[in-house]
Coordinates of C-alpha atoms in Angstrom, one line a residue:
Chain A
X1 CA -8.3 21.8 -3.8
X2 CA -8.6 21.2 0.1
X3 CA -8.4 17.4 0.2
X4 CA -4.6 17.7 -1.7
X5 CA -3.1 20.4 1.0
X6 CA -3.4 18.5 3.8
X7 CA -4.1 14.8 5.9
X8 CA -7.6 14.6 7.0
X9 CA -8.3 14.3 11.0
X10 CA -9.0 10.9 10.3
X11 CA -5.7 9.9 8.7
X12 CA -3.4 11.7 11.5
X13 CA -5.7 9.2 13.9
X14 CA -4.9 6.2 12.1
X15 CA -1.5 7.2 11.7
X16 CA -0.8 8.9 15.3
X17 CA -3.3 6.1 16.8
X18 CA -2.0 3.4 15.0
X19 CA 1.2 4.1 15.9
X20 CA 1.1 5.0 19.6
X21 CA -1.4 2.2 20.1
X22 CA 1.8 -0.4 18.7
X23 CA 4.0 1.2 21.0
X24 CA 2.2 0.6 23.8
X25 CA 1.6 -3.2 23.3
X26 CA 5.2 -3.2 22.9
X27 CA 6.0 -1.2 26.2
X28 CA 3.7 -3.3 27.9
X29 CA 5.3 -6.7 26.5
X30 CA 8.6 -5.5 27.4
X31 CA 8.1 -4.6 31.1
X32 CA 6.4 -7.7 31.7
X33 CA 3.7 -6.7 33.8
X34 CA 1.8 -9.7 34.9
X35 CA 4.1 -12.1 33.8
X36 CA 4.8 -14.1 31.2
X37 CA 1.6 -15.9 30.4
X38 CA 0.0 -12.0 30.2
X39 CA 2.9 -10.6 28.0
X40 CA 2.3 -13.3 25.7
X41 CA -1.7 -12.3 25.6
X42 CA -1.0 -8.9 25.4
X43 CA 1.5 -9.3 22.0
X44 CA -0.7 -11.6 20.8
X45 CA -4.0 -9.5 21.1
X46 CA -2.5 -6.0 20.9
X47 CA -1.3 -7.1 17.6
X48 CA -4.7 -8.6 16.3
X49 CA -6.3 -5.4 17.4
X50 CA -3.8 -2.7 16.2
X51 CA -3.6 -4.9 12.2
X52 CA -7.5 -5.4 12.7
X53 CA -8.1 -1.7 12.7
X54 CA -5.6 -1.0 10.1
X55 CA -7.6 -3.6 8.2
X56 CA -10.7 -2.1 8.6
X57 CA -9.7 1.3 7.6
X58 CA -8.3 -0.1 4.3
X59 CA -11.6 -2.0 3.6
X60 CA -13.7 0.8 4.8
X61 CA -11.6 3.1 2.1
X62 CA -12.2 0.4 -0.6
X63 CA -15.6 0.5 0.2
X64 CA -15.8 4.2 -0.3
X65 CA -14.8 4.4 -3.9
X66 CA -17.6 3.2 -6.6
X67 CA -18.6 0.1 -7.4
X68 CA -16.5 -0.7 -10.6
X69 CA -13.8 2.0 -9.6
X70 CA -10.8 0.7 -10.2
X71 CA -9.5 2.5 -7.1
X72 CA -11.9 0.1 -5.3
X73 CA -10.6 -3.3 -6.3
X74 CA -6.6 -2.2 -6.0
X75 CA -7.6 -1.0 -2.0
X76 CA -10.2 -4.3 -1.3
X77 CA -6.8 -6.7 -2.9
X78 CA -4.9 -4.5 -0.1
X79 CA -7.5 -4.7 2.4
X80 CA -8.0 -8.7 2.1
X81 CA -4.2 -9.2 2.0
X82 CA -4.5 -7.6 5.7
X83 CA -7.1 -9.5 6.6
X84 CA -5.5 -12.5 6.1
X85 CA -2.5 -11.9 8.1
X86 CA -5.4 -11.0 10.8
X87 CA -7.1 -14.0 10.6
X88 CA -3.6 -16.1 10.7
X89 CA -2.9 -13.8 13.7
X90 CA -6.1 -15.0 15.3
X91 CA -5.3 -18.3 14.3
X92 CA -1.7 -17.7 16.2
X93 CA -3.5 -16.3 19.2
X94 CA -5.9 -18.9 19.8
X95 CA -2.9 -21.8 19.6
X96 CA -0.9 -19.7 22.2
X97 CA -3.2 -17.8 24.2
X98 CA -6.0 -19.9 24.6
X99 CA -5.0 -23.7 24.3
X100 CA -1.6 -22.7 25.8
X101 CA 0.4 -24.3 23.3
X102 CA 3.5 -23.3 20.9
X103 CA 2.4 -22.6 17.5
X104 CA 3.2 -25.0 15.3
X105 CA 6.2 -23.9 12.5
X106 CA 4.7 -24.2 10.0
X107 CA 1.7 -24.7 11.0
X108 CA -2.2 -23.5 9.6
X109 CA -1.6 -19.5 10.2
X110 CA 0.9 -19.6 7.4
X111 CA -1.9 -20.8 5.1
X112 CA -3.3 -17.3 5.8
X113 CA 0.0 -15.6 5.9
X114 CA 1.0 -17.5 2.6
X115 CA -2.4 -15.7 0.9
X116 CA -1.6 -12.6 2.4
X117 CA 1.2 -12.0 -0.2
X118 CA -1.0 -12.7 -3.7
X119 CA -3.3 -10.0 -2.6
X120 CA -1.1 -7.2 -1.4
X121 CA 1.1 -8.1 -4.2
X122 CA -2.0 -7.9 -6.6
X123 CA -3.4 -4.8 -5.2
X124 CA 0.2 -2.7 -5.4
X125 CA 0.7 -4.3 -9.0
X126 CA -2.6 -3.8 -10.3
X127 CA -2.6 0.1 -8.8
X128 CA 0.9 0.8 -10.2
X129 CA -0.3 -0.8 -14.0
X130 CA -3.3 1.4 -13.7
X131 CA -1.0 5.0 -14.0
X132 CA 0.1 3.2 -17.7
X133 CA -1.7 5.9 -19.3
X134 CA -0.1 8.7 -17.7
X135 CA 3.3 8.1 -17.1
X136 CA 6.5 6.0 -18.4
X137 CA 6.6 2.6 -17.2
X138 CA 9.2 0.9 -18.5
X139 CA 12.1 2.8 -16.2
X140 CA 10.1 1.5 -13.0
X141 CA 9.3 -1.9 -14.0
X142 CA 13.4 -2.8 -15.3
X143 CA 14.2 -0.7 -11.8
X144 CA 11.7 -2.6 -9.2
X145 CA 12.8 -5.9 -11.0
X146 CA 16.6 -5.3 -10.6
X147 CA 16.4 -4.2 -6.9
X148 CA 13.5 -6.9 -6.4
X149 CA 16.2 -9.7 -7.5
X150 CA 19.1 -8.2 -6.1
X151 CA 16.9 -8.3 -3.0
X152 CA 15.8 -11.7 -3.5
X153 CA 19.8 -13.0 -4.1
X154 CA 21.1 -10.9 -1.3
X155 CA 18.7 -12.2 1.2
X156 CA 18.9 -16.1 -0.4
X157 CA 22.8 -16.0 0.2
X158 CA 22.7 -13.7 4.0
X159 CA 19.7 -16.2 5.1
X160 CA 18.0 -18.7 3.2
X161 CA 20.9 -20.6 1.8
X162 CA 22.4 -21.8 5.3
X163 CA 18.6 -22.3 6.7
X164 CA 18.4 -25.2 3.2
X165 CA 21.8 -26.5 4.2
X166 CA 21.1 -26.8 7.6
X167 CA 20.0 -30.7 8.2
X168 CA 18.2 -30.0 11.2
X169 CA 15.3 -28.1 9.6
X170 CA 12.6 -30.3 8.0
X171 CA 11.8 -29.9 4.3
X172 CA 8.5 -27.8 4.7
X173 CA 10.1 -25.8 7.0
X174 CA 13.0 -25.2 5.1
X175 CA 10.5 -24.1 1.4
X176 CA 8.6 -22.0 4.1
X177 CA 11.7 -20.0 5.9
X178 CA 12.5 -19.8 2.1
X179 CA 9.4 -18.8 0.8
X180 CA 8.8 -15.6 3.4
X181 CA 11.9 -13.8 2.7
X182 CA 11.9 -14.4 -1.4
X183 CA 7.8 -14.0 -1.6
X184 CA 8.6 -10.0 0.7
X185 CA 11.4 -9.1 -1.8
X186 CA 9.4 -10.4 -5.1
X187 CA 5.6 -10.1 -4.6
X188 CA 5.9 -7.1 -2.0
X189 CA 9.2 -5.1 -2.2
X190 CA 9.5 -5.0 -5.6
X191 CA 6.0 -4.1 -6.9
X192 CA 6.3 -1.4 -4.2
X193 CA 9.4 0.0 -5.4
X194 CA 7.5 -0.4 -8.9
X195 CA 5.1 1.9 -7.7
X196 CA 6.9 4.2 -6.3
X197 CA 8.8 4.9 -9.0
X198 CA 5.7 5.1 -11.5
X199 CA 4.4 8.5 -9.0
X200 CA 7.4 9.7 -8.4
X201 CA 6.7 11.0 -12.2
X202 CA 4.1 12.8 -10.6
X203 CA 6.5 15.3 -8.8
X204 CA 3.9 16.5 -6.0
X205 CA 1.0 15.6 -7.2
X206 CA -0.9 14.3 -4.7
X207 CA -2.1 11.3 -5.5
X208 CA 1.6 10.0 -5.2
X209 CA 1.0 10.2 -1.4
X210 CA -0.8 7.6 -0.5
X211 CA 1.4 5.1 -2.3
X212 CA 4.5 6.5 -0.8
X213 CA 2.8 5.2 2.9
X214 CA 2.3 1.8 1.3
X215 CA 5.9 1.5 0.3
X216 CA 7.1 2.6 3.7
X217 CA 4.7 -0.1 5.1
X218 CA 6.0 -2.5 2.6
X219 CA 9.7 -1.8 3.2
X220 CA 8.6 -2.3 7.3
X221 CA 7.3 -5.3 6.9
X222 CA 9.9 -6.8 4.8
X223 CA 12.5 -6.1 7.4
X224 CA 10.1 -7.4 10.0
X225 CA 9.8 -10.7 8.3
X226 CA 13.8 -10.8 7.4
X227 CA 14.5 -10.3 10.9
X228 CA 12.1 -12.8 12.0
X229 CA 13.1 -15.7 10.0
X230 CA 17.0 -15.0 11.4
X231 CA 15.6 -14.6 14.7
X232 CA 13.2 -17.7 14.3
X233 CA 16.5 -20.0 12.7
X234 CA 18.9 -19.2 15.7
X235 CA 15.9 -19.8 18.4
X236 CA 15.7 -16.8 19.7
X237 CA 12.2 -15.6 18.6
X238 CA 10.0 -15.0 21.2
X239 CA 6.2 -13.9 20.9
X240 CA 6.8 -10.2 22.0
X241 CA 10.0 -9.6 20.4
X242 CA 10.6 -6.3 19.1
X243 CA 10.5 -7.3 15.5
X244 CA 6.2 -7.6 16.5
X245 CA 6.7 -3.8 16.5
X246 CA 7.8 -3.7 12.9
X247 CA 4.4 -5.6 11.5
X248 CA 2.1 -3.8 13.5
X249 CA 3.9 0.0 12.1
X250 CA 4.1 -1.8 8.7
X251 CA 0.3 -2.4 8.6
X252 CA -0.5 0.7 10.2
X253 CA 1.6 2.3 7.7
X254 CA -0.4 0.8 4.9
X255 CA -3.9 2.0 6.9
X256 CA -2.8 5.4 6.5
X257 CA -2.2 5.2 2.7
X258 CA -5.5 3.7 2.6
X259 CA -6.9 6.9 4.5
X260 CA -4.7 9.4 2.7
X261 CA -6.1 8.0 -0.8
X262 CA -9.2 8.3 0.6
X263 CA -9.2 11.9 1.4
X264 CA -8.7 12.8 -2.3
X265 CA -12.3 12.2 -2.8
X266 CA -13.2 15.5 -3.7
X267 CA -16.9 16.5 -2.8
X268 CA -18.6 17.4 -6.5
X269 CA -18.1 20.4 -7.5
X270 CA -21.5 22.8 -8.4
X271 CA -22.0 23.0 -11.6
X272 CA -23.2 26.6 -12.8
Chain B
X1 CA -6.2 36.0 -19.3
X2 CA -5.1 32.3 -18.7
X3 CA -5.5 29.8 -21.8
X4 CA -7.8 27.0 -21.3
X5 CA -4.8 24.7 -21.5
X6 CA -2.9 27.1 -18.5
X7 CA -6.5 26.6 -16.8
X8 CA -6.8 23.3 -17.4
X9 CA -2.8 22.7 -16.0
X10 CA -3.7 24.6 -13.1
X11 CA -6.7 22.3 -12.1
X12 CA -5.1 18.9 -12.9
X13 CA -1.6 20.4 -11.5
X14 CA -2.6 19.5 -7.5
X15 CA -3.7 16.0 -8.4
X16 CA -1.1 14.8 -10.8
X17 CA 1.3 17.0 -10.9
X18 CA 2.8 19.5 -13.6
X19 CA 4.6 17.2 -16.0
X20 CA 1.5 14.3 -16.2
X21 CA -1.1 17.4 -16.3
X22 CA 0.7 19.1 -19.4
X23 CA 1.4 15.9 -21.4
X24 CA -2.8 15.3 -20.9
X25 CA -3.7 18.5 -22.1
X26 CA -0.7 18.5 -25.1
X27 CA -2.1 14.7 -25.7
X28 CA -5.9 16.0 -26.2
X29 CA -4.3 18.9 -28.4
X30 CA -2.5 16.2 -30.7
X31 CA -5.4 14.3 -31.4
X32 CA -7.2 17.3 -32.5
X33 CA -4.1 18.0 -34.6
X34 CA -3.9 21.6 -32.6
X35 CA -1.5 23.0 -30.3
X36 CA -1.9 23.4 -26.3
X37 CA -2.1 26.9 -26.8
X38 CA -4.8 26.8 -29.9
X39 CA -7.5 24.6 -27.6
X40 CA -10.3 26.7 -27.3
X41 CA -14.4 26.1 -25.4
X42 CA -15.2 23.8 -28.3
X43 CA -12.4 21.3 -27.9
X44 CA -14.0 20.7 -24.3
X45 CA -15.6 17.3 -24.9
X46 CA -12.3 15.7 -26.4
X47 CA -10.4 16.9 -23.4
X48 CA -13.4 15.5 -20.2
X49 CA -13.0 12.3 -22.5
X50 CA -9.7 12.3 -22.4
X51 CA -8.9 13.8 -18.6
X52 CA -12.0 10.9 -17.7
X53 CA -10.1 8.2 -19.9
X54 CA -6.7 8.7 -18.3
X55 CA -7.7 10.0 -14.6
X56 CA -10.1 7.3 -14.4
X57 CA -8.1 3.9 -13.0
X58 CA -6.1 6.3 -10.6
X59 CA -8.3 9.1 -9.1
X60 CA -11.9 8.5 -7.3
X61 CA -14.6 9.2 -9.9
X62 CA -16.2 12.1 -7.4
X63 CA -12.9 13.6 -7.7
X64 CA -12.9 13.7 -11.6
X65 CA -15.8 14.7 -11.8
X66 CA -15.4 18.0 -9.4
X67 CA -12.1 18.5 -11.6
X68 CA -14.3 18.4 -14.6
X69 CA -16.8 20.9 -13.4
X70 CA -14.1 23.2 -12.4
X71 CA -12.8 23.0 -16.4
X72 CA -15.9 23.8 -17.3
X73 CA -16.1 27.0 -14.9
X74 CA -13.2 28.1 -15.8
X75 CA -14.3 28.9 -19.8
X76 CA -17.3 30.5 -18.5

């Protein structure tokens, strides 16, 4: 069985790619080179570009499964959750880059980012309900619910319980800084921990593999996003940060589960 | 000589691993109130129905259906 040995040429690109690309929109933010006004563009742009192409990989693997596959709606649910974070990216970019302005917090790229989580959190759900046949469930749902809440609690009494108290944040900001953290740990976190305990039953099977990438992605991201709301809260978030890194990896990450799943397609076998 | 449900273990195995490819085949054997080891060429249609059936919302359909053809060769 070729496609299980091994990653495909195309998924060490995205990965290798993907990854190198980040770092260097990162490297480039950090030096500085061309001051500040560039640095901004660059972080701003790199980060649409290297998200955008993990977007379009995961779309372009969607696309390659059947219509009325169930493989294909669980990687489009991934794919559009991407895109949506792209276009609130754009949206980002456009306020900062192009009419020079900060972005508003919260401000209409967290409409996008807000939508983001009901599709990744659909696709990972729907993907991990979909083994229900095949292996146990109810160890990994009573597992990714416990961690998912202890998550939720620890991050609620670390982060979002001072950002509430603290009378200098306005109401919408205060459901939003709430709503990021809780919304990674409940509709992300969680159903990936789900679903990587529903492969794991697969030992090394291989189509365990690609969901183990999106749980790596997942886990990136969350971190990302905790980080970011801290950083955000104390003012001292700044476009380029290195906590950009972690959602440009995250989303690359998730690319290259998108491309490992879609190496298992197995050219059809002749039939004698 | 392999038994078609060793075969069939064998083929499934890369995919889904050993535990999930023996409880399919010893699932197919229960509904035809058989053993693993007792399925024999005929019982091939209940077990593509079931292999489709369960590999079906997690595997790409090309690659069931190249797993299928390779259960068939290997009771030839």
């Amino acid at each position: 069985m070729k496609a299980t040995g091994a990653f495909s040429r195309r998924t060490w690109a995205v990965l290798v790619l993907g990854i190198v690309a980040a770092v260097i929109v990162q490297l480039l933010v950090t030096t500085g080179i061309g001051g500040e006004t560039a640095s901004v563009a660059i972080s701003d742009i790199g980060g649409v570009l290297v998200i955008g192409m993990a977007a379009l990989v995961t779309i372009r693997t969607a696309l390659a499964f059947g219509a009325g596959e169930s493989l294909r709606s669980q990687w489009l649910a991934i794919g559009a959750g991407i895109v949506l974070y792209v276009l609130g990216d754009l949206m980002w970019t456009y306020i900062e880059v192009v009419q020079g302005l900060d972005p508003p917090y919260p401000g209409l790229p967290d409409v996008f980012y807000v939508a983001m989580y009901v599709f990744l959190g659909y696709g990972i759900i729907s993907a991990a309900l979909a083994y229900r046949g095949l292996v146990k469930m109810r160890a990994p749902l009573i597992g990714s619910a416990v961690i998912g809440v202890a998550s939720a609690a620890a991050i609620y009494i670390v982060l979002v319980k001072d950002i509430i108290a603290d009378p200098g944040v306005a109401l919408l900001e205060k459901a939003l800084t709430a709503f990021y953290p809780v919304a990674d740990t409940l509709l992300l976190l969680a159903p990936a921990v789900f679903i990587v305990l529903v492969v794991s039953q697969l030992g090394r099977g291989a189509l365990g593999t690609p969901w183990r990438f999106v749980v790596a992605g997942v886990a990136v991201l969350a971190v990302a996003d905790a980080l970011y709301q801290w950083l955000e809260w104390q003012g001292l978030y700044s476009t380029g940060h290195l906590v950009d890194l972690g959602w440009m990896i995250g989303y690359v990450l998730l690319a290259t589960g998108a491309s490992v799943m879609r190496d298992l397609i197995l050219p059809a076998a002749r039939r004698v | 000589m392999p038994t078609l449900a060793e075969s069939v273990v064998a083929i499934l195995e890369p995919l889904v691993g050993q535990m999930v490819a023996d409880t399919c085949v010893r699932a197919t054997a229960l509904s035809l109130g058989k053993s693993a080891d007792e399925l024999q060429g005929g019982d091939m249609p209940a077990l593509e129905s079931n292999v489709k059936r369960l590999l079906g919302p997690v595997a790409p359909r090309q690659t069931i259906d190249s797993i299928i053809a390779q259960i068939e060769g290997s009771i030839r």
